[in-house]
mmCIF file of C-alpha atoms and ligand atoms in Angstrom:
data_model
loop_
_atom_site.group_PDB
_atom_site.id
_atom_site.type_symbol
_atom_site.label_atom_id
_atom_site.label_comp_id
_atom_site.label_asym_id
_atom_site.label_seq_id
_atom_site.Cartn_x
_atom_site.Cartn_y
_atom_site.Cartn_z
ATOM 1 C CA UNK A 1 25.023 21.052 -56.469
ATOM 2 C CA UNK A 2 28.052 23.531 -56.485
ATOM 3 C CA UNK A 3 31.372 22.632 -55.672
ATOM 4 C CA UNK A 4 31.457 26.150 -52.916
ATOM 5 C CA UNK A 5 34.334 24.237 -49.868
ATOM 6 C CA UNK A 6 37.940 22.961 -50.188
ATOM 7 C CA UNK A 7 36.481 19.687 -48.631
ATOM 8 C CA UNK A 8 33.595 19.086 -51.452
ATOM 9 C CA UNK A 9 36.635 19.979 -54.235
ATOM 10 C CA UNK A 10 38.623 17.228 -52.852
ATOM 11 C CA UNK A 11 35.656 14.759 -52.961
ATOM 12 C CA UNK A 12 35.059 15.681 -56.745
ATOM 13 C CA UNK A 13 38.802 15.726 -57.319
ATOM 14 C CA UNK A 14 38.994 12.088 -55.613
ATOM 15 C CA UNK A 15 36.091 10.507 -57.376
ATOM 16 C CA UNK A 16 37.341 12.228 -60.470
ATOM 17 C CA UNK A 17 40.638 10.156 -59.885
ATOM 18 C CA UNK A 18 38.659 6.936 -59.164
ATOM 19 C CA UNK A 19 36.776 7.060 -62.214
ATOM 20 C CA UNK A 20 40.449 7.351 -64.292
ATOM 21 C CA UNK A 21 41.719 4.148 -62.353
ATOM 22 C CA UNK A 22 39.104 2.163 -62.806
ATOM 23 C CA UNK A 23 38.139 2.776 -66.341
ATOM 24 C CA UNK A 24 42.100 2.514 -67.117
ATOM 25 C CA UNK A 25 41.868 -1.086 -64.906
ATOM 26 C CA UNK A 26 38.743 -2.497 -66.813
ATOM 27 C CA UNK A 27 39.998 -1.657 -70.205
ATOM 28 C CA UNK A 28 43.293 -3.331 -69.051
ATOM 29 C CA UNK A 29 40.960 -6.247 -67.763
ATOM 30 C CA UNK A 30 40.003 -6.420 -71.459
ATOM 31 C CA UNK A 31 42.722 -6.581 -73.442
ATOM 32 C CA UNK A 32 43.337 -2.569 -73.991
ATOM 33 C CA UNK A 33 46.564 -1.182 -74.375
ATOM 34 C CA UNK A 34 46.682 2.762 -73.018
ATOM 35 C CA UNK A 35 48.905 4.709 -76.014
ATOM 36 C CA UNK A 36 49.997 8.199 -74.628
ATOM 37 C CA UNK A 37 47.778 10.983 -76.244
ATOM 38 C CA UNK A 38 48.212 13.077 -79.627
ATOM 39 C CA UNK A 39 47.919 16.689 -78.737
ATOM 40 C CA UNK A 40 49.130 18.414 -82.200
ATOM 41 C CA UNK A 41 48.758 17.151 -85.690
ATOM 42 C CA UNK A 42 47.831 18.352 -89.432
ATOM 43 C CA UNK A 43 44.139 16.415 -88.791
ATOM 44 C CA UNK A 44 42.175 16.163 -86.565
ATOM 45 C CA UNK A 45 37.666 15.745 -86.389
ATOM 46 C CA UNK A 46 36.176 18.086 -88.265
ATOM 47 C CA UNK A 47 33.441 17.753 -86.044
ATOM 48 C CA UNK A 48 29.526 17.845 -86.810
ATOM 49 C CA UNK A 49 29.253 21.125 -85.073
ATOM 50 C CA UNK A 50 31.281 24.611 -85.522
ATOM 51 C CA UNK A 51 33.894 25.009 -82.863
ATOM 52 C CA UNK A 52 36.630 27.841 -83.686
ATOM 53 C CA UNK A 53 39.654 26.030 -85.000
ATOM 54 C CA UNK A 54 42.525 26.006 -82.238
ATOM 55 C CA UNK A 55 45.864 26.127 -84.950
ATOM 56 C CA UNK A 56 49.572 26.320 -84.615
ATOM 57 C CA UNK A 57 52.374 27.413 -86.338
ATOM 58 C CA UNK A 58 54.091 24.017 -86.229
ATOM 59 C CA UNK A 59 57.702 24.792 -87.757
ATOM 60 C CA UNK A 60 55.881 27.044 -90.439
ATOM 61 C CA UNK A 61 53.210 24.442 -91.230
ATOM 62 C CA UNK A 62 49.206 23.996 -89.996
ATOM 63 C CA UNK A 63 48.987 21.991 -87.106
ATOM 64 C CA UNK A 64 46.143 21.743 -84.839
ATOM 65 C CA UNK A 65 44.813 21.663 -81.429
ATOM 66 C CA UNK A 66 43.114 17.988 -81.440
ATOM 67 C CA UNK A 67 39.471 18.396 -81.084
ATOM 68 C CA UNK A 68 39.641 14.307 -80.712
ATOM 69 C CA UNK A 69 42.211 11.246 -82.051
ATOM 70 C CA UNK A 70 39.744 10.143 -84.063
ATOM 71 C CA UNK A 71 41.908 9.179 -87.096
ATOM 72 C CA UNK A 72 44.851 8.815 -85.182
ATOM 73 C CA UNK A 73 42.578 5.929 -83.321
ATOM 74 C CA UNK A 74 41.793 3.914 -86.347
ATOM 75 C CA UNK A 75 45.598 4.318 -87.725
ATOM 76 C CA UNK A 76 46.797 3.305 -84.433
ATOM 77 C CA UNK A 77 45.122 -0.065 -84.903
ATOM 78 C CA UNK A 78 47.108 -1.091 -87.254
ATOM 79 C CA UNK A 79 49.761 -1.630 -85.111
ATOM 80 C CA UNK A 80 47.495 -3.249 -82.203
ATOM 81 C CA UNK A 81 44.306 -4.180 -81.948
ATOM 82 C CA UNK A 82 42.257 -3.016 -78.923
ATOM 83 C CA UNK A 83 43.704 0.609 -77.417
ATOM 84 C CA UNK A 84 42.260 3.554 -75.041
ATOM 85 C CA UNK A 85 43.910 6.579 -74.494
ATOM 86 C CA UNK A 86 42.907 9.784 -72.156
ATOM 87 C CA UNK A 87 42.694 12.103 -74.797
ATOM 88 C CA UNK A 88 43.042 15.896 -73.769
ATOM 89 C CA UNK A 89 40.971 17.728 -76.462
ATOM 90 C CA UNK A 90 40.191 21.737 -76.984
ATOM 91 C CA UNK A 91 37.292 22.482 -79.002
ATOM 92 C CA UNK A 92 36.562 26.220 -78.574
ATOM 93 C CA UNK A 93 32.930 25.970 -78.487
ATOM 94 C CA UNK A 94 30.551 29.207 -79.258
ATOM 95 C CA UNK A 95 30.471 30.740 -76.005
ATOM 96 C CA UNK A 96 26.494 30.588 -75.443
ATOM 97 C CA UNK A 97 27.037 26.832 -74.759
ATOM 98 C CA UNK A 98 28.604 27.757 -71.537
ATOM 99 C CA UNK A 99 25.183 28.380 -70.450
ATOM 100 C CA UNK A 100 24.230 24.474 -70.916
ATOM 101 C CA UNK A 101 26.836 23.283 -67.818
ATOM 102 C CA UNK A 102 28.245 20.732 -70.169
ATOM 103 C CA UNK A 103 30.695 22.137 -72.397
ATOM 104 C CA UNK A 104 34.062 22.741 -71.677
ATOM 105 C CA UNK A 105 37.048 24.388 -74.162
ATOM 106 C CA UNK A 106 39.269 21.887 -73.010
ATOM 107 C CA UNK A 107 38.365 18.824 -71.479
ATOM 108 C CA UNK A 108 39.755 14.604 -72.075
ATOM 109 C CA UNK A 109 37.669 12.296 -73.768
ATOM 110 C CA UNK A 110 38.741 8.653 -72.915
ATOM 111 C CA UNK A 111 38.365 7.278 -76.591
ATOM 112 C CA UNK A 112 38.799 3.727 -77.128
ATOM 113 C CA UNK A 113 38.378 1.941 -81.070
ATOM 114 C CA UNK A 114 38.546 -1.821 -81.169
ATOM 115 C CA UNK A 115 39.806 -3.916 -84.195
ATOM 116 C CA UNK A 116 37.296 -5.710 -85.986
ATOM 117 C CA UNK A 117 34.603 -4.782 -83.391
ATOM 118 C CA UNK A 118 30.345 -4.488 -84.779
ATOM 119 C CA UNK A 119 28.322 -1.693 -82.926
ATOM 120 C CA UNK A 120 26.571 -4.501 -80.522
ATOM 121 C CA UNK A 121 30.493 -5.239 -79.440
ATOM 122 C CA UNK A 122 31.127 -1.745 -78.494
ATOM 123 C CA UNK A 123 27.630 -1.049 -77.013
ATOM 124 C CA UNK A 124 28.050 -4.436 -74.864
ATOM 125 C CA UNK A 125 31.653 -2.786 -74.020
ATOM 126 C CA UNK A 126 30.507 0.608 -72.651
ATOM 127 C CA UNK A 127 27.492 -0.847 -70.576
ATOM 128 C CA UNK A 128 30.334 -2.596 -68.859
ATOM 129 C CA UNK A 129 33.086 0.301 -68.418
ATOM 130 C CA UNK A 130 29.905 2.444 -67.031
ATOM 131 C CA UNK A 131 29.209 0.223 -64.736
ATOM 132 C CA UNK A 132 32.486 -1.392 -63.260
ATOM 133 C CA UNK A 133 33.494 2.642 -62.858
ATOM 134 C CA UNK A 134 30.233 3.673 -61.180
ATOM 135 C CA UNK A 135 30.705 0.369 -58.943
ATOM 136 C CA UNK A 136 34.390 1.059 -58.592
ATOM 137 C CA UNK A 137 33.272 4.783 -57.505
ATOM 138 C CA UNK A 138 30.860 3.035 -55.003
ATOM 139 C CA UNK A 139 32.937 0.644 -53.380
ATOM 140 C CA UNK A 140 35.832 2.774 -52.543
ATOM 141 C CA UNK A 141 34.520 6.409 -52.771
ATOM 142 C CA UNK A 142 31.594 5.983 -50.527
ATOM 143 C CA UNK A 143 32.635 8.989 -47.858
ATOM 144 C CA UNK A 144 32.755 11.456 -50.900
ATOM 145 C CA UNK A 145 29.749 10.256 -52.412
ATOM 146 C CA UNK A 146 28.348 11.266 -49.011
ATOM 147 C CA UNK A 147 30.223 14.497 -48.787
ATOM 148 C CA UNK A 148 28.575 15.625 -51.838
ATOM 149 C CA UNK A 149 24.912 14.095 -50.864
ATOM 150 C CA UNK A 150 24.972 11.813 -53.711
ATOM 151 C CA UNK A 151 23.259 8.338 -53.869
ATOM 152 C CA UNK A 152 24.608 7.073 -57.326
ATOM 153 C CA UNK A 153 22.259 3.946 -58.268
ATOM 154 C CA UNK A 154 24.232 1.099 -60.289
ATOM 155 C CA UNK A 155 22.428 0.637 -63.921
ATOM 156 C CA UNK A 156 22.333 -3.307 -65.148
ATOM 157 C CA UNK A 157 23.433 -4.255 -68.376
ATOM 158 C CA UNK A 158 22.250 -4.045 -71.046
ATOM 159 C CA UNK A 159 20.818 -0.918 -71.339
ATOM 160 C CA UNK A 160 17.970 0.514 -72.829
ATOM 161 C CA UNK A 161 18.089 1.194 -76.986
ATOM 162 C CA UNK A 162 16.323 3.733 -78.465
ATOM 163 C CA UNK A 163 16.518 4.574 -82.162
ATOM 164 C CA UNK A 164 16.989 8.236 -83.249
ATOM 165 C CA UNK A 165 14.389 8.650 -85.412
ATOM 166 C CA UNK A 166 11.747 7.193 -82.535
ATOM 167 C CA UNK A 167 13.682 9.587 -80.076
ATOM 168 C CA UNK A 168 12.759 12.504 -82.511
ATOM 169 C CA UNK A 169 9.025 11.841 -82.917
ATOM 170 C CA UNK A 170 9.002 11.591 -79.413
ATOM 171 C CA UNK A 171 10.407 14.402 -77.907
ATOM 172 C CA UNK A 172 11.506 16.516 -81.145
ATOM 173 C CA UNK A 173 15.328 17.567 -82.165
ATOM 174 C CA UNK A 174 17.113 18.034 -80.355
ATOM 175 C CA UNK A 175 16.271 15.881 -78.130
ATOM 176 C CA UNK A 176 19.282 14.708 -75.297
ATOM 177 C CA UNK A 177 17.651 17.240 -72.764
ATOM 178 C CA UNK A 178 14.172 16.446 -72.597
ATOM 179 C CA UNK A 179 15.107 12.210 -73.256
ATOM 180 C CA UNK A 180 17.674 12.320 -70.086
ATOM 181 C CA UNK A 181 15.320 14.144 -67.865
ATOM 182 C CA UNK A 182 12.703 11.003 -68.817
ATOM 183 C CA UNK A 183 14.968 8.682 -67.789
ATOM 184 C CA UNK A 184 16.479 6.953 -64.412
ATOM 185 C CA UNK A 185 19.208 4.864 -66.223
ATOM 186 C CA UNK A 186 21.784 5.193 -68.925
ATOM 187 C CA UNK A 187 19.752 4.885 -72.164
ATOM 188 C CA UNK A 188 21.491 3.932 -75.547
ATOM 189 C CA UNK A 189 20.277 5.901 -79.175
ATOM 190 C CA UNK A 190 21.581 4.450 -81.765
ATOM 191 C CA UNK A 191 20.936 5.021 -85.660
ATOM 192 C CA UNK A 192 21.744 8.197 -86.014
ATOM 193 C CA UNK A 193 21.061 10.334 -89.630
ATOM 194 C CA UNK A 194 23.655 11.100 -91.784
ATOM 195 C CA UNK A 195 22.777 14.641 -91.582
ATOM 196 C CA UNK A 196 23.303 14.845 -87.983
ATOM 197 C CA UNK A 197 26.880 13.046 -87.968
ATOM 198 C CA UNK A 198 30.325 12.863 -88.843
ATOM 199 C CA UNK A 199 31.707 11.286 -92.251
ATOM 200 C CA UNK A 200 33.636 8.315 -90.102
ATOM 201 C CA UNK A 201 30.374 7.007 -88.490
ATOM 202 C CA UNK A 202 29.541 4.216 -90.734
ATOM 203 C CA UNK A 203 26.516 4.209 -92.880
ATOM 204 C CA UNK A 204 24.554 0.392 -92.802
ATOM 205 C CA UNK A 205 24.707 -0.704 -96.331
ATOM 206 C CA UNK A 206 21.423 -2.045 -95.714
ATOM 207 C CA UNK A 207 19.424 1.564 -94.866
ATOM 208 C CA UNK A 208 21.076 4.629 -96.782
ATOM 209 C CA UNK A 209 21.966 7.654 -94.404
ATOM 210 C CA UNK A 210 21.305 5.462 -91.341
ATOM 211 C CA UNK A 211 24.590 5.447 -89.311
ATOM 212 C CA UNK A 212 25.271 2.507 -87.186
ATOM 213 C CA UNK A 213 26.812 4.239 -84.528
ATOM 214 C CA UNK A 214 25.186 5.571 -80.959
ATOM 215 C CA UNK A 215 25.217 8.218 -78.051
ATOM 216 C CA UNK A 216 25.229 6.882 -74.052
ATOM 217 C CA UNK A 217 22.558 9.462 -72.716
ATOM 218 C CA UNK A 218 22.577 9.928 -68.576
ATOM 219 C CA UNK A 219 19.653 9.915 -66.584
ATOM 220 C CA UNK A 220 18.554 12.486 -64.910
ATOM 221 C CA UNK A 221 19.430 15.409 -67.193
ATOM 222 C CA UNK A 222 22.950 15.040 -67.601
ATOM 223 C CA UNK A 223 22.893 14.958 -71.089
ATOM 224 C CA UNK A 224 25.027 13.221 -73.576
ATOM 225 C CA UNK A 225 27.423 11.003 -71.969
ATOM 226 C CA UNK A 226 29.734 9.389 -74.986
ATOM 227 C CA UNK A 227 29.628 9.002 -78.864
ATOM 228 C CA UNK A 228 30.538 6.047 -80.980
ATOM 229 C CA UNK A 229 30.006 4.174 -83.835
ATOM 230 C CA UNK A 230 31.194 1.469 -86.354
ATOM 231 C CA UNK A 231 33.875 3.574 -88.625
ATOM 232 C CA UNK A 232 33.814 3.900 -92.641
ATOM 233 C CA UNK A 233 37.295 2.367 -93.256
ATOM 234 C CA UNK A 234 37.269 1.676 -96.946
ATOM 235 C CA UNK A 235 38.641 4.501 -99.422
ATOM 236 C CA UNK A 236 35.846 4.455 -101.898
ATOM 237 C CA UNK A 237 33.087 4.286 -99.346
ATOM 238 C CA UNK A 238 34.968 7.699 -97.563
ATOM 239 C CA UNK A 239 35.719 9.475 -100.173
ATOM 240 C CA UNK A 240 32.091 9.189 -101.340
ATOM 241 C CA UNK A 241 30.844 10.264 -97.473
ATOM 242 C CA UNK A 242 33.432 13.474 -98.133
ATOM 243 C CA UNK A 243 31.609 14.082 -101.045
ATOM 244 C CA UNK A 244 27.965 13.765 -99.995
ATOM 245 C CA UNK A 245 28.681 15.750 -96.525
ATOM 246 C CA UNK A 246 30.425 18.394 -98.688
ATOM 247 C CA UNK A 247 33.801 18.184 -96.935
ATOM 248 C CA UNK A 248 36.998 19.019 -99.190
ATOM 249 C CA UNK A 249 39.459 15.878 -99.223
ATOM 250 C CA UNK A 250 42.510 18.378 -98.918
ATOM 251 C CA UNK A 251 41.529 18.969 -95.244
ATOM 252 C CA UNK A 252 41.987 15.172 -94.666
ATOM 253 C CA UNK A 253 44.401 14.543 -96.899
ATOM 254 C CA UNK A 254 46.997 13.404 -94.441
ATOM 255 C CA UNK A 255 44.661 10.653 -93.406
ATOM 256 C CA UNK A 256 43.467 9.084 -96.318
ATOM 257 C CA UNK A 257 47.293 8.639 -97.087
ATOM 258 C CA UNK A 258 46.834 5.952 -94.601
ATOM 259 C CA UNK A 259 43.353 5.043 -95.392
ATOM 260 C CA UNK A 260 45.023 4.184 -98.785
ATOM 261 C CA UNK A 261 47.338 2.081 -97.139
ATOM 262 C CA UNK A 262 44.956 0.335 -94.924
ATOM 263 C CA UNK A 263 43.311 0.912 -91.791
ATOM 264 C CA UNK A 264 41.384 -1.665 -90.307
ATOM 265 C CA UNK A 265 37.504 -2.550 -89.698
ATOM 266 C CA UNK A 266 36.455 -1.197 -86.301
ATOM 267 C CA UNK A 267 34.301 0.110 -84.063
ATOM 268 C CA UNK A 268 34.807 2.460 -80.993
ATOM 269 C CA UNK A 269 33.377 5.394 -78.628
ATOM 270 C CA UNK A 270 35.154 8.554 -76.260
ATOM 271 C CA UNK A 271 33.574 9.290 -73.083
ATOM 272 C CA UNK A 272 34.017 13.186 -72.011
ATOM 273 C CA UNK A 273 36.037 12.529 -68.630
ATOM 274 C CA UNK A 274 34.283 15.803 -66.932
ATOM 275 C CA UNK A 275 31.087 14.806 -67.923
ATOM 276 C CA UNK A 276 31.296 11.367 -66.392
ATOM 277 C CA UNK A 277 32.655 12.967 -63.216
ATOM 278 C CA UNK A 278 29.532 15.778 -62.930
ATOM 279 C CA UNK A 279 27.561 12.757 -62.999
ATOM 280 C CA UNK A 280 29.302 10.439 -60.657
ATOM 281 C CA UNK A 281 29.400 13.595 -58.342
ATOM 282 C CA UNK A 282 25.979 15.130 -59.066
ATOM 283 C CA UNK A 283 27.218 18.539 -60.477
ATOM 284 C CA UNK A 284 25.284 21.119 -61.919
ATOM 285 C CA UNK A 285 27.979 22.719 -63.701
ATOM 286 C CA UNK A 286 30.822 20.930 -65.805
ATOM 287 C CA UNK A 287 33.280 23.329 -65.137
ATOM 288 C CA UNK A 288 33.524 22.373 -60.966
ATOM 289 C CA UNK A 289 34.336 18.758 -62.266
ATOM 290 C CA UNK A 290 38.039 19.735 -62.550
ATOM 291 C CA UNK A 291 40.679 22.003 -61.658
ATOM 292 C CA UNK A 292 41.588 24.678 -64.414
ATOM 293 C CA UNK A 293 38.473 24.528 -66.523
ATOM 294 C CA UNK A 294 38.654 26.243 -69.692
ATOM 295 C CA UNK A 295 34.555 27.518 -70.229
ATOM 296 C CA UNK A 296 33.619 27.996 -73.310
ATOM 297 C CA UNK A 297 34.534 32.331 -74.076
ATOM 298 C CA UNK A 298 35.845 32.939 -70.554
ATOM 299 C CA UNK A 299 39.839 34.026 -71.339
ATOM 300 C CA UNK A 300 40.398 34.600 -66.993
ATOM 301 C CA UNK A 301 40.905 30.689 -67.130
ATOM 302 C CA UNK A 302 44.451 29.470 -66.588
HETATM 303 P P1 AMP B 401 32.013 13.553 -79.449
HETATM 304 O O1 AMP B 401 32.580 12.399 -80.201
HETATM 305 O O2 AMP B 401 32.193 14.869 -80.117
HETATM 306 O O3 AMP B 401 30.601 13.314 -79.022
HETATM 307 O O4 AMP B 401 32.874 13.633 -78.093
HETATM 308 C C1 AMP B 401 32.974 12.490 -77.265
HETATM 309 C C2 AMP B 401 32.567 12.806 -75.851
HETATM 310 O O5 AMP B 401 33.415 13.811 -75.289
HETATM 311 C C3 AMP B 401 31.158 13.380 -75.697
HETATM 312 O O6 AMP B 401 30.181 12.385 -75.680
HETATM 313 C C4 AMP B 401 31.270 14.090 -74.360
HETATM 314 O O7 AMP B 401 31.200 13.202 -73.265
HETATM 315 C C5 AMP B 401 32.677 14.641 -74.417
HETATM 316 N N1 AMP B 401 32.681 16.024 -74.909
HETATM 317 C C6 AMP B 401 32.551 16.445 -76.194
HETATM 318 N N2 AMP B 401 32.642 17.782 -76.288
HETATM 319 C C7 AMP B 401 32.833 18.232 -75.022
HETATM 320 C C8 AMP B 401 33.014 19.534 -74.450
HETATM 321 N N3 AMP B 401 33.052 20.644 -75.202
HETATM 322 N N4 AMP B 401 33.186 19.626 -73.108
HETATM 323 C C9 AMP B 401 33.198 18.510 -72.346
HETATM 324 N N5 AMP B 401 33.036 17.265 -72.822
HETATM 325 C C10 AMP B 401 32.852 17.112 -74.136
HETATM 326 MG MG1 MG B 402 28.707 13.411 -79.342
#
């Protein structure tokens, strides 16, 4: 649907609030600690895909516009072990994607990376923040759900694991729109290519170029719902990633300063906040998910 009256804004607004308290109470539940968000800094993702860079003069220097806290995630856990943080990121995507309903310029990711943590940890993790927020969202949101004519079913852990390369044969690349329109429950893929992903998703030492990392796709055409992965954390193994995915050290210089220091083993995901809200609230478009929404080549936005 279409977010057209004052009345169905406040229902998206409210469940949009819901979802923020109860993913913030389950990680809490868990151990998390919430650190307050990074929004400037000399690195940030390079990102698989080309976004235009957002930069700043920062005092004369660089900085940019975080497109997500990736590295500031995995340095961050030196200093504790288990964190979350609602993560506002702008990634000026090419302004055809606008088109798709799921892209935003600006939008929070709630990105979490756990100490120490395998793939199955975080997979196990994210089948249970999906769920205690759509059950939160059901239990005490039930009048907007019904505002909006939405009957939001309640998946059961665990979820369904596909591999990437079985996803491909199947339906072709890309393949998130045609696999979430099969499907009436979250569905894991998992073993991504190299060639698809970013340098940080670790590569199993066992299978060459086979990531062990993983997407959350929604049912019923929603698309891509988080990304996440086991992170490279050793300097060798990175630097050689930089090499093979042809991206210059310089431009991550700042963080293998730290990377030489130590960061620790660990594994973690972000969940696009607007895109978990269309869903909860049965949107067709991203951009009536929130107030201010920054689409992708629109400059009227404020
Ligand atoms: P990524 O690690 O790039 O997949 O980003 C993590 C999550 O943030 C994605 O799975 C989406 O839920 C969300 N996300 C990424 N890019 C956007 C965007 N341009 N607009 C809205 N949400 C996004
Ligand atoms: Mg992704």
């Amino acid at each position: 649907m279409r977010v057209t009256t004052e009345t169905e804004r406040i229902a998206v607004l409210t469940l949009s609030s819901e979802i923020v308290r109860a993913a913030g109470a389950f990680l809490r539940d868990e151990g998390f600690l919430e650190i307050l968000p990074v929004l400037l800094s000399p690195i940030t993702d390079p990102l698989h895909h080309e976004t235009y860079a957002g930069s700043v003069d920062f005092y004369g220097a660089p900085y940019q516009l975080m497109k997500s806290m990736i590295f500031h995630k995995q340095i961050a856990l030196r200093t504790v072990p288990r964190i979350f943080c609602f993560s506002p990121n702008v990634r000026m995507e090419p302004p055809e994607r606008a088109a798709l309903g799921r892209y935003l310029a600006e939008f929070v990711q709630l990105d979490l990376e756990v100490r120490d943590a395998s793939r199955d940890d975080v997979l196990a993790l994210g089948e249970g923040l999906v769920v205690a927020v759509l059950k939160a969202v059901g239990e005490r949101c039930p009048d907007e759900l019904a505002r909006l004519g939405r009957n939001l079913k309640i998946p059961s852990a665990p979820f369904v694991r596909i591999r990437y390369a079985d996803a491909a044969d199947r339906f072709g690349e890309p393949f998130d729109d045609a696999l979430s329109a099969s499907i009436d429950a979250p569905v894991w893929v998992i073993d991504f290519p190299r060639r698809v992903r970013e340098f940080y998703d670790r590569e199993d030492p066992g299978r060459p170029d086979v990531l062990l990392d993983m997407d959350l796709i929604y049912p019923e055409g929603y698309g891509e719902a988080l990304s996440g992965g086991e992170r490279e954390h050793e300097l060798p193994r990175i630097l050689d990633r930089l090499r093979r995915d042809g991206i210059p050290r310089e431009r991550v210089s700042a963080y293998l300063t730290y990377v030489e220091k130590g960061v620790p083993r660990s594994a973690g995901f972000g969940i696009g906040v607007e895109r978990l809200t269309r869903y909860v609230a049965g949107l067709d478009r991203i951009e009536d998910a929130r107030l201010f929404p920054k689409i992708p080549g629109d400059t009227r936005a404020i």
